[in-house]
Coordinates of C-alpha atoms in Angstrom, one line a residue:
X28 CA 72.5 89.8 88.3
X29 CA 72.3 86.4 86.4
X30 CA 75.2 84.1 86.1
X31 CA 75.9 81.8 83.6
X32 CA 78.7 79.2 83.0
X33 CA 80.4 79.0 79.8
X34 CA 83.9 77.4 78.3
X35 CA 85.5 80.2 76.4
X36 CA 88.5 80.2 74.8
X37 CA 90.3 82.0 71.6
X38 CA 93.9 81.3 71.0
X39 CA 93.8 84.4 68.2
X40 CA 93.1 86.6 71.0
X41 CA 96.3 86.3 73.3
X42 CA 99.8 86.7 72.2
X43 CA 102.4 84.3 73.6
X44 CA 105.5 83.8 72.7
X45 CA 106.6 81.4 70.5
X46 CA 107.8 78.9 72.8
X47 CA 104.7 79.0 74.7
X48 CA 102.1 78.9 71.9
X49 CA 101.9 75.2 71.1
X50 CA 101.7 74.5 74.9
X51 CA 98.5 77.7 74.7
X52 CA 96.9 75.8 71.6
X53 CA 97.0 72.8 73.8
X54 CA 95.6 73.8 76.7
X55 CA 92.8 75.9 74.8
X56 CA 91.8 72.0 73.5
X57 CA 92.1 70.5 76.6
X58 CA 89.7 73.3 78.3
X59 CA 87.1 73.2 75.6
X60 CA 87.3 69.2 75.5
X61 CA 87.1 68.2 78.8
X62 CA 85.5 70.9 80.3
X63 CA 88.5 71.4 82.9
X64 CA 87.7 74.9 84.2
X65 CA 84.5 77.2 83.0
X66 CA 84.3 81.0 83.7
X67 CA 81.1 83.0 85.3
X68 CA 79.4 85.6 83.0
X69 CA 78.2 88.5 84.7
X70 CA 74.7 89.7 82.9
X71 CA 75.5 93.3 81.7
X72 CA 72.2 93.7 80.0
X73 CA 69.4 94.7 82.9
X74 CA 66.6 92.4 83.2
X75 CA 64.2 94.7 82.3
X76 CA 65.3 94.8 78.4
X77 CA 62.3 92.6 76.7
X78 CA 64.0 90.4 74.3
X79 CA 61.0 88.1 73.8
X80 CA 60.8 89.2 70.4
X81 CA 64.3 88.7 69.7
X82 CA 64.5 85.4 70.9
X83 CA 61.4 84.2 68.3
X84 CA 61.4 86.1 65.5
X85 CA 64.3 84.7 64.1
X86 CA 62.5 81.4 63.2
X87 CA 58.9 82.4 62.7
X88 CA 59.4 82.2 59.0
X89 CA 61.1 79.3 58.9
X90 CA 64.7 80.9 56.9
X91 CA 66.8 80.2 60.5
X92 CA 67.3 77.3 62.5
X93 CA 69.1 78.7 65.6
X94 CA 71.2 81.9 66.6
X95 CA 74.4 80.8 65.2
X96 CA 76.1 81.6 62.3
X97 CA 75.0 78.5 60.6
X98 CA 71.7 78.6 61.6
X99 CA 71.1 81.8 59.1
X100 CA 69.1 80.9 56.2
X101 CA 69.8 83.0 53.6
X102 CA 73.9 82.9 54.2
X103 CA 75.2 79.7 52.2
X104 CA 77.9 78.1 52.9
X105 CA 80.2 79.4 49.5
X106 CA 79.3 82.7 51.4
X107 CA 80.8 81.9 54.5
X108 CA 83.7 80.7 53.0
X109 CA 84.2 83.8 50.8
X110 CA 84.6 85.4 54.5
X111 CA 86.9 83.9 56.0
X112 CA 89.9 86.1 57.5
X113 CA 93.6 84.8 56.5
X114 CA 95.1 86.6 59.1
X115 CA 95.7 89.8 56.5
X116 CA 96.0 93.1 59.0
X117 CA 94.0 95.5 56.8
X118 CA 95.4 99.0 56.6
X119 CA 93.0 102.1 56.0
X120 CA 95.3 104.2 55.5
X121 CA 96.5 102.2 52.3
X122 CA 92.9 101.7 51.1
X123 CA 89.9 103.7 49.8
X124 CA 86.5 104.4 51.9
X125 CA 85.4 100.9 49.7
X126 CA 88.2 98.8 49.4
X127 CA 88.0 99.0 53.2
X128 CA 84.8 98.6 54.0
X129 CA 84.5 95.5 51.3
X130 CA 87.3 94.0 53.4
X131 CA 86.3 94.4 56.8
X132 CA 82.2 93.7 55.7
X133 CA 82.2 91.3 52.5
X134 CA 78.0 91.9 53.1
X135 CA 76.0 94.3 55.9
X136 CA 75.5 90.5 57.6
X137 CA 79.0 89.0 57.3
X138 CA 82.4 90.4 59.2
X139 CA 85.7 89.2 57.9
X140 CA 85.7 86.0 59.9
X141 CA 83.1 86.4 62.1
X142 CA 81.5 82.7 61.7
X143 CA 85.5 81.4 62.8
X144 CA 85.8 83.7 65.7
X145 CA 81.8 82.1 66.6
X146 CA 82.8 78.4 66.6
X147 CA 86.1 79.0 68.2
X148 CA 84.2 80.4 71.6
X149 CA 81.1 78.7 70.9
X150 CA 79.6 81.6 73.4
X151 CA 75.9 80.6 73.5
X152 CA 75.4 77.0 75.6
X153 CA 72.0 76.9 73.9
X154 CA 72.1 78.2 70.3
X155 CA 68.1 78.5 70.1
X156 CA 68.1 80.0 73.3
X157 CA 71.0 82.2 73.9
X158 CA 71.1 84.0 77.5
X159 CA 71.4 87.8 77.9
X160 CA 74.9 87.1 79.6
X161 CA 76.4 84.8 76.6
X162 CA 74.8 87.9 73.9
X163 CA 76.7 90.7 76.3
X164 CA 79.9 88.5 76.1
X165 CA 80.0 87.7 72.2
X166 CA 79.3 91.3 71.3
X167 CA 82.8 92.0 73.4
X168 CA 84.5 89.2 71.7
X169 CA 83.2 90.6 68.2
X170 CA 83.9 93.8 68.7
X171 CA 87.5 92.9 69.5
X172 CA 87.3 90.7 66.6
X173 CA 87.0 94.0 63.9
X174 CA 89.4 95.6 66.0
X175 CA 91.8 92.5 65.6
X176 CA 91.5 93.0 61.9
X177 CA 93.3 96.2 61.7
X178 CA 96.1 95.0 64.1
X179 CA 94.2 95.5 67.2
X180 CA 95.6 92.8 69.6
X181 CA 97.2 94.6 72.6
X182 CA 95.4 94.1 75.8
X183 CA 95.0 97.7 76.3
X184 CA 93.6 98.0 72.9
X185 CA 90.8 95.3 73.6
X186 CA 87.0 96.5 74.5
X187 CA 85.5 96.1 77.9
X188 CA 81.5 95.8 79.2
X189 CA 80.7 98.7 81.3
X190 CA 77.8 98.1 83.7
X191 CA 76.6 101.7 83.3
X192 CA 76.8 102.0 79.8
X193 CA 74.7 99.1 79.1
X194 CA 72.0 100.6 81.5
X195 CA 71.9 104.3 80.4
X196 CA 71.4 102.3 76.5
X197 CA 68.2 101.2 77.9
X198 CA 67.2 104.2 80.0
X199 CA 67.7 106.3 76.5
X200 CA 65.7 103.8 74.5
X201 CA 62.8 103.7 77.0
X202 CA 63.3 107.5 77.5
X203 CA 63.4 107.5 73.7
X204 CA 60.3 104.7 72.4
X205 CA 57.8 105.5 76.2
X206 CA 56.8 107.7 78.6
X207 CA 57.5 105.6 81.4
X208 CA 59.5 108.4 83.0
X209 CA 57.8 111.3 81.5
X210 CA 55.8 112.5 84.5
X211 CA 58.8 112.2 87.0
X212 CA 61.6 113.7 85.1
X213 CA 60.5 116.4 82.6
X214 CA 62.4 118.8 80.5
X215 CA 62.3 119.8 76.7
X216 CA 60.7 117.5 73.9
X217 CA 63.0 116.4 71.6
X218 CA 66.4 117.1 73.6
X219 CA 68.8 114.7 74.4
X220 CA 67.6 114.5 78.0
X221 CA 63.7 114.3 76.6
X222 CA 61.0 113.5 76.9
X223 CA 60.9 112.2 73.4
X224 CA 57.5 111.6 72.4
X225 CA 56.8 113.3 68.8
X226 CA 60.1 114.0 68.6
X227 CA 62.3 112.7 65.4
X228 CA 65.6 113.1 67.3
X229 CA 67.0 109.5 67.1
X230 CA 69.7 111.0 69.8
X231 CA 66.3 111.9 72.1
X232 CA 67.2 110.0 75.5
X233 CA 71.1 110.2 75.5
X234 CA 71.8 112.0 78.4
X235 CA 68.9 111.1 80.3
X236 CA 69.5 109.4 83.6
X237 CA 66.9 108.5 86.4
X238 CA 68.0 108.7 89.9
X239 CA 69.6 106.4 92.3
X240 CA 66.9 105.2 94.1
X241 CA 65.1 104.1 90.4
X242 CA 68.6 103.3 89.0
X243 CA 68.9 100.4 91.6
X244 CA 66.4 97.9 89.8
X245 CA 68.6 98.3 86.8
X246 CA 71.9 97.8 88.7
X247 CA 73.7 94.6 90.3
X248 CA 72.8 94.7 94.5
X249 CA 75.9 97.4 95.8
X250 CA 76.7 98.8 92.2
X251 CA 77.2 102.4 92.7
X252 CA 74.7 104.5 91.0
X253 CA 75.9 105.9 87.4
X254 CA 76.8 109.5 86.6
X255 CA 77.4 111.1 83.4
X256 CA 80.6 110.3 81.8
X257 CA 82.9 111.4 79.0
X258 CA 82.1 109.2 75.9
X259 CA 79.7 109.1 72.7
X260 CA 76.7 107.5 71.5
X261 CA 75.6 105.7 68.0
X262 CA 72.3 105.1 67.0
X263 CA 71.8 102.4 64.5
X264 CA 68.7 101.7 62.7
X265 CA 70.3 98.6 60.6
X266 CA 69.7 95.7 62.5
X267 CA 66.7 93.9 62.4
X268 CA 64.0 91.9 64.9
X269 CA 64.1 88.7 63.0
X270 CA 68.1 88.5 62.7
X271 CA 69.6 85.9 64.9
X272 CA 71.8 86.9 67.7
X273 CA 75.4 86.2 66.1
X274 CA 74.2 88.8 63.4
X275 CA 71.7 91.1 64.6
X276 CA 74.4 93.6 65.5
X277 CA 76.7 93.1 62.3
X278 CA 74.6 95.7 60.2
X279 CA 74.8 98.2 62.4
X280 CA 78.4 98.5 62.0
X281 CA 79.2 97.4 58.1
X282 CA 76.3 99.8 57.1
X283 CA 77.7 102.8 59.0
X284 CA 81.2 101.8 57.8
X285 CA 80.1 101.7 54.4
X286 CA 78.7 105.0 54.9
X287 CA 81.0 107.0 56.5
X288 CA 84.5 105.0 56.3
X289 CA 87.3 104.3 58.8
X290 CA 87.3 107.9 59.7
X291 CA 83.8 108.5 60.6
X292 CA 82.6 109.6 63.4
X293 CA 80.2 106.6 64.5
X294 CA 82.7 104.2 63.6
X295 CA 85.6 105.5 65.4
X296 CA 84.1 103.9 69.0
X297 CA 84.0 100.5 67.3
X298 CA 88.3 100.7 67.5
X299 CA 88.8 103.0 70.0
X300 CA 86.7 103.4 73.0
X301 CA 87.8 101.6 76.3
X302 CA 84.3 100.8 77.2
X303 CA 80.6 100.0 75.7
X304 CA 77.4 99.1 76.4
X305 CA 74.7 97.7 73.9
X306 CA 70.6 98.0 74.1
X307 CA 68.5 96.6 71.1
X308 CA 65.1 97.4 71.1
X309 CA 62.2 96.4 69.2
X310 CA 59.6 99.4 67.9
X311 CA 57.4 97.3 66.5
X312 CA 56.7 93.8 68.0
X313 CA 54.1 92.4 66.1
X314 CA 56.1 93.6 62.5
X315 CA 58.2 90.3 61.8
X316 CA 60.7 92.2 59.5
X317 CA 60.8 95.6 60.9
X318 CA 64.5 97.4 62.5
X319 CA 65.9 96.4 65.6
X320 CA 67.1 99.9 66.9
X321 CA 70.6 99.6 68.2
X322 CA 71.9 102.2 70.7
X323 CA 75.5 101.9 71.7
X324 CA 77.3 104.0 74.2
X325 CA 81.1 104.1 74.9
X326 CA 83.5 105.4 77.5
X327 CA 86.5 105.6 79.5
X328 CA 89.6 106.0 77.7
X329 CA 89.4 107.3 74.0
X330 CA 93.0 105.7 72.6
X331 CA 95.0 106.9 70.1
X332 CA 93.9 106.2 66.5
X333 CA 97.1 104.6 65.3
X334 CA 96.5 105.1 61.5
X335 CA 97.2 108.4 59.6
X336 CA 93.7 109.7 57.5
X337 CA 95.2 109.9 54.1
X338 CA 93.6 113.0 53.7
X339 CA 95.9 114.7 56.0
X340 CA 99.1 116.5 54.2
X341 CA 101.6 114.8 56.4
X342 CA 99.9 111.2 56.4
X343 CA 102.7 108.3 55.2
X344 CA 100.2 105.4 54.5
X345 CA 103.1 103.2 54.4
X346 CA 104.7 104.3 58.0
X347 CA 101.5 104.1 59.8
X348 CA 99.6 101.3 62.0
X349 CA 100.3 99.1 65.2
X350 CA 104.1 98.2 65.6
X351 CA 105.7 94.5 65.1
X352 CA 104.8 92.3 66.8
X353 CA 107.5 91.5 69.3
X354 CA 106.6 88.5 70.8
X355 CA 106.1 86.1 67.6
X356 CA 110.0 85.9 68.1
X357 CA 111.7 85.3 71.0
X358 CA 114.7 87.0 69.6
X359 CA 112.6 90.3 69.7
X360 CA 112.1 90.2 73.4
X361 CA 113.4 89.1 76.3
X362 CA 110.9 87.4 78.2
X363 CA 112.0 84.1 80.5
X364 CA 111.6 81.1 79.1
X365 CA 108.7 80.9 81.7
X366 CA 107.2 83.9 80.9
X367 CA 104.3 85.0 78.1
X368 CA 104.8 87.6 76.3
X369 CA 101.7 90.1 75.6
X370 CA 102.0 92.6 72.7
X371 CA 101.3 96.2 73.7
X372 CA 101.5 99.0 71.0
X373 CA 104.8 99.1 70.0
X374 CA 106.0 97.2 72.9
X375 CA 105.7 93.8 75.0
X376 CA 105.0 93.0 78.5
X377 CA 106.5 90.1 80.1
X378 CA 104.5 87.8 83.2
X379 CA 106.1 84.6 84.6
X380 CA 103.6 82.0 83.9
X381 CA 101.3 80.2 86.8
X382 CA 103.9 78.6 89.2
X383 CA 106.8 80.7 88.7
X384 CA 107.3 84.8 90.3
X385 CA 108.9 87.6 88.7
X386 CA 108.8 90.5 86.9
X387 CA 108.8 88.0 83.6
X388 CA 112.2 89.3 82.4
X389 CA 113.3 86.7 85.6
X390 CA 110.9 83.7 86.3
X391 CA 112.4 81.9 89.2
X392 CA 111.8 79.4 92.0
X393 CA 107.9 78.4 91.5
X394 CA 105.6 78.8 95.0
X395 CA 102.0 78.1 95.5
X396 CA 99.6 79.7 96.9
X397 CA 96.1 78.0 98.5
X398 CA 93.5 80.1 99.7
X399 CA 91.8 77.9 102.7
X400 CA 88.0 78.6 102.1
X401 CA 85.5 77.6 104.6
X402 CA 83.1 75.2 103.6
X403 CA 79.8 75.5 104.8
X404 CA 78.1 72.1 105.5
X405 CA 80.8 71.3 108.5
X406 CA 82.0 68.4 106.4
X407 CA 86.3 68.7 106.9
X408 CA 87.2 65.1 105.1
X409 CA 89.4 66.0 102.1
X410 CA 89.6 69.5 102.6
X411 CA 91.8 72.3 103.7
X412 CA 89.5 74.0 105.7
X413 CA 86.6 74.2 108.3
X414 CA 84.6 76.9 109.1
X415 CA 81.9 75.9 111.9
X416 CA 78.9 77.7 111.5
X417 CA 76.4 78.4 114.3
X418 CA 75.6 81.1 116.3
X419 CA 77.6 80.3 118.8
X420 CA 80.5 79.5 116.7
X421 CA 83.3 76.6 118.3
X422 CA 84.3 77.6 121.4
X423 CA 87.6 77.2 123.5
X424 CA 88.9 77.6 126.8
X425 CA 92.0 79.8 126.4
X426 CA 93.5 80.8 130.1
X427 CA 90.6 83.5 130.5
X428 CA 87.6 82.4 133.2
X429 CA 85.2 82.0 130.3
X430 CA 85.4 80.8 127.3
X431 CA 82.7 83.0 126.0
X432 CA 85.4 85.4 124.8
X433 CA 87.4 83.2 122.4
X434 CA 86.6 81.3 119.5
X435 CA 87.9 78.9 116.6
X436 CA 87.6 81.0 113.7
X437 CA 89.7 78.7 111.3
X438 CA 90.6 74.7 111.4
X439 CA 92.5 72.8 108.7
X440 CA 94.4 70.3 107.4
X441 CA 97.0 69.6 105.0
X442 CA 99.6 72.7 105.9
X443 CA 102.9 72.5 104.3
X444 CA 105.8 72.3 106.4
X445 CA 107.5 74.9 108.0
X446 CA 110.3 74.5 105.4
X447 CA 108.4 75.0 102.8
X448 CA 106.3 78.2 103.8
X449 CA 106.9 81.3 102.7
X450 CA 103.6 83.3 103.9
X451 CA 100.5 83.1 105.4
X452 CA 97.8 85.7 105.9
X453 CA 94.5 85.7 107.8
X454 CA 91.6 88.1 106.2
X455 CA 89.2 88.6 109.0
X456 CA 86.1 90.7 108.6
X457 CA 85.0 93.0 111.4
X458 CA 81.3 93.4 111.4
X459 CA 79.7 95.8 113.0
X460 CA 76.4 94.9 114.5
X461 CA 77.4 94.5 118.2
X462 CA 75.7 96.4 120.1
X463 CA 79.2 98.7 120.8
X464 CA 81.3 98.7 118.4
X465 CA 83.1 101.4 119.9
X466 CA 83.9 99.5 122.6
X467 CA 85.6 96.6 120.4
X468 CA 88.0 99.3 119.2
X469 CA 91.1 97.6 120.8
X470 CA 93.8 95.2 120.2
X471 CA 92.5 91.5 119.9
X472 CA 94.7 88.1 119.9
X473 CA 95.2 85.2 118.2
X474 CA 97.0 81.7 119.3
X475 CA 97.5 78.4 117.3
X476 CA 95.6 75.2 118.0
X477 CA 96.7 71.6 117.4
X478 CA 93.8 69.2 116.2
X479 CA 92.8 65.7 117.1
X480 CA 91.1 63.4 114.4
X481 CA 88.4 61.2 114.7
X482 CA 86.4 59.6 111.9
X483 CA 87.8 62.0 109.5
X484 CA 86.8 64.8 111.0
X485 CA 88.2 66.9 113.9
X486 CA 86.8 65.8 117.0
X487 CA 89.0 68.1 119.6
X488 CA 91.6 70.9 119.9
X489 CA 94.6 72.2 122.3
X490 CA 96.1 75.2 122.5
X491 CA 99.8 75.0 122.0
X492 CA 102.3 76.3 124.3
X493 CA 105.6 77.8 123.5
X494 CA 103.9 79.5 120.3
X495 CA 103.8 83.4 120.9
X496 CA 100.3 84.9 120.3
X497 CA 99.6 87.2 117.2
X498 CA 98.0 90.6 118.1
X499 CA 96.4 92.9 115.7
X500 CA 94.1 95.9 116.0
X501 CA 91.0 96.9 114.1
X502 CA 89.4 99.7 114.3
X503 CA 87.1 99.7 112.2
X504 CA 83.9 97.9 110.3
X505 CA 85.7 96.2 107.6
X506 CA 88.1 94.0 105.8
X507 CA 91.6 93.2 108.2
X508 CA 94.6 91.1 107.1
X509 CA 96.5 89.2 109.7
X510 CA 100.3 88.2 109.0
X511 CA 100.2 84.8 111.0
X512 CA 103.6 83.2 109.3
X513 CA 105.5 83.0 112.1
X514 CA 102.9 81.5 114.3
X515 CA 101.8 79.2 111.5
X516 CA 105.5 77.9 110.6
X517 CA 105.9 77.1 114.2
X518 CA 102.7 75.4 115.0
X519 CA 103.8 72.9 111.8
X520 CA 106.8 72.2 113.7
X521 CA 105.0 70.4 116.5
X522 CA 103.5 67.9 114.2
X523 CA 100.2 68.2 113.9
X524 CA 98.2 68.0 110.7
X525 CA 95.1 69.6 112.2
X526 CA 95.6 73.4 112.9
X527 CA 93.1 75.9 114.3
X528 CA 93.4 79.7 114.7
X529 CA 91.7 80.8 118.1
X530 CA 90.2 84.6 118.5
X531 CA 90.4 86.0 121.8
X532 CA 88.9 89.4 122.8
X533 CA 88.4 91.3 125.7
X534 CA 84.8 90.3 126.0
X535 CA 82.2 88.0 124.4
X536 CA 80.7 91.2 122.5
X537 CA 84.0 92.1 120.9
X538 CA 84.6 88.7 120.1
X539 CA 81.1 88.8 118.4
X540 CA 82.6 90.9 116.2
X541 CA 84.2 88.4 114.1
X542 CA 82.2 85.6 115.3
X543 CA 80.6 82.8 112.9
X544 CA 77.2 83.7 112.7
X545 CA 74.5 81.4 110.5
X546 CA 73.9 84.5 108.0
X547 CA 77.5 85.5 107.4
X548 CA 78.2 86.4 104.3
X549 CA 80.4 84.2 102.4
X550 CA 83.2 86.7 101.5
X551 CA 83.2 87.8 105.4
X552 CA 84.4 84.4 106.8
X553 CA 87.9 83.9 107.7
X554 CA 89.8 82.8 104.8
X555 CA 93.9 81.9 105.1
X556 CA 95.8 82.4 102.8
X557 CA 99.1 80.1 102.6
X558 CA 102.4 80.4 100.3
X559 CA 104.7 77.7 99.7
X560 CA 107.6 76.4 97.6
X561 CA 106.4 73.2 96.4
X562 CA 108.0 70.0 98.2
X563 CA 111.3 68.6 96.7
X564 CA 112.0 65.1 94.9
X565 CA 112.4 64.0 98.2
X566 CA 109.0 64.8 99.4
X567 CA 107.7 66.7 102.2
X568 CA 107.3 65.5 105.7
X569 CA 104.4 63.8 106.7
X570 CA 102.6 65.6 109.6
X571 CA 102.0 63.2 113.0
X572 CA 98.8 63.7 114.3
X573 CA 98.4 65.1 117.6
X574 CA 97.2 62.1 119.4
X575 CA 100.5 61.0 118.8
X576 CA 101.9 63.8 120.7
X577 CA 101.2 62.4 124.2
X578 CA 98.9 63.1 127.1
X579 CA 97.0 65.7 124.9
X580 CA 94.1 66.9 127.1
X581 CA 90.6 67.9 125.5
X582 CA 89.7 71.2 125.7
X583 CA 86.8 71.2 123.8
X584 CA 84.8 69.4 121.2
X585 CA 82.6 69.5 118.4
X586 CA 79.5 66.9 119.0
X587 CA 76.0 66.9 118.0
X588 CA 75.1 69.1 121.7
X589 CA 77.4 72.3 120.4
X590 CA 76.2 73.7 123.8
X591 CA 76.7 71.2 125.9
X592 CA 80.1 70.6 124.9
X593 CA 80.9 74.3 124.9
X594 CA 79.7 74.0 128.9
X595 CA 81.7 70.6 129.4
X596 CA 85.0 72.9 128.1
X597 CA 84.1 76.1 130.2
X598 CA 84.1 74.1 133.5
X599 CA 87.4 72.6 132.9
X600 CA 90.9 74.5 133.9
X601 CA 92.6 75.7 130.7
X602 CA 94.9 72.7 129.0
X603 CA 97.8 73.1 126.7
X604 CA 100.4 71.0 125.1
X605 CA 103.7 71.6 126.4
X606 CA 106.4 71.7 124.4
X607 CA 107.9 68.6 126.4
X608 CA 105.5 66.2 125.5
X609 CA 106.6 66.9 121.9
X610 CA 110.1 66.2 122.3
X611 CA 109.5 62.4 122.7
X612 CA 107.7 62.5 119.3
X613 CA 110.2 60.5 116.6
X614 CA 111.2 63.0 113.7
X615 CA 108.3 63.0 111.0
X616 CA 109.0 60.4 108.3
X617 CA 108.7 61.3 104.7
X618 CA 106.7 60.3 101.2
X619 CA 107.3 59.9 98.3
X620 CA 107.0 62.5 95.0
X621 CA 104.5 60.0 93.8

C-alpha cells in the first residue's frame, strides 16, 4: 500500500462550539501555511487498477491544464461563480426533482460548492499527476460535501473509505471487461457472478470475489480476505475518460440525480451508506472521448433517511430533515468551556479539547501523555527514549550467575518528577520465535536502573536498590501491558535523569522472547507511555545525574565492542546503588517556567 503525505483541513466539516470556532479556524490557517502537521494517506485503490490513460487523456486536446477545477478548460469563471454554495441546506421534501437536482448540480460537471471544497483541502500535491491515495481521499471529501448540502454533517453521517469495497469494485470491473478470471472461476455468463464476456448486464461481476490467495496481491499486507457483505452497487457510464480527476466522478452522481431524484435507488447510497469504494475503468484506451465506467460499491450501516418523501401521505415537508445544530449557540448545549461540541442527528456530543480530561461536560486538570518511542539509530541526544539494536541487546548483571538472563528493554531520560506522574505503562511484545516458547510461560521480572551520562549519551547503568521489582506473566505470543507507575515514581525520586527498565527471565531462551533483535518489527519494540500533570508555575524539579549520586559502580557499559562490555560486566559481582548513598544528595533545584 502506498503512503502519501498531504495537508488537509476543512473547517466546514467540523462543528466546534461557538467559543472554539475562531480558535479552530486559526489553527487551520497555521496548519496549512506552516505545514505544522501532516496526515499520512492510505491508498485504497489497488495498484492493479490501470489509471495511465486517466492521467493523460484530459490533456490530449489541450483544453485542460491540470486535474484541479480551475484546470478544466470548458468551465468558465462565471460558471464556477454561479455554482458557489452560500450554506443553504437543501430540503428535497420541499423541492421538485428538477428543483433539487438543479440546486445540487447546476450542471453535470459542477456540484454546488465543489470548487471551494477542493481549494479548502488542496487534496492533490501535484495537480498534474495526483496519486491514487489522493484521489481516493478526494472522493471521500466530495461525497461528504454533497451530504453537507442537505445538512448531513454529523460524524455518524460521514462516509468512510473501505478497503474491500475498493478491491471488490475493481474485481467486478476486471470480471466485466476482461477474461482474466474466467479460467479459474467458472459460472453462468451474464450473471452477477460472471463470466461476463458477451453479456450486456452492466452489473455482471457484482458478486464476484476471488479466493483469499488471489485477493492477497490486491490488499494491504495483513488485511483479512474480503467476503460478501450487505450493501449495494451502482454502475455509472456518465464519467468520461478525458475529464480531470477533480470532476470525473461528478457526472456519475449528477446524471443519476437528475434522472432519479433524491428518492432514486441509485442515489440513496450517496447519502445514506456508511462505507464506499470506487473503481474507474477505461474500456477503450485509444478513444480520447469515451466514457469511463465508474463502479461504486457501498456497505456498512444503511442510515435512516431524515427526509420524508412528499409522495407519502403522512409526509410533512416542513417537519423533516436533520434537527437544529445545537453546537452553534453555547446556550443550546452543556459542553464545558474546554470542550468541543460535535453535532449528531438532533443532538450533540462533547469532547474535552487536547490537554484536558473529562466527559466533555466537565473538563478538568490537564494531563499530558508522552509515548517513549525507541529510536533506531542509537543516538539518545534530545530524545526521550533509547532502544539498543543488535542481536544480543544491552546486557546487565543483575544478581544472577550470568547476565545472559537479563536485558535492558528501554533506556530513557527526561522523565517528569514523581509528584507529577499520573501513570506509566510499559508495552512489550512477546515474540514466539524461540525454540520452546512453552518453557517461558512463567513470570518475568522488571527492575529499575539508573544511568550515567557521558558526552550526551548514556554510557553506563547500575540497578537501584530499594525499588521493588515488578513481576508480570506472559503466557501467549503478542502484546503485553505492564503497569510500572510505582517503579517509575520510585526511580525518579532517586534523583537520576536517565533510567533503564531491565527484564529478568528464568533463562536466556525466555529472555530472548522479549530481547532486541535487528529484524524486530517497529511496532513490537518496547514503548513506555507516561501520563503526567504539567509542571506548576514554579516549575518542576530538575533531576540530578546519577554521576552525582556518589560511588556508583558501573555494571554494564556501552561501547563499540558491545560483546566485550557484556563479558566484562558478567565477570563483575552484581552491584546496586544503595539508598544510603542517595541520602547525601542535596535536594533538586528548580528551573523557571521559561
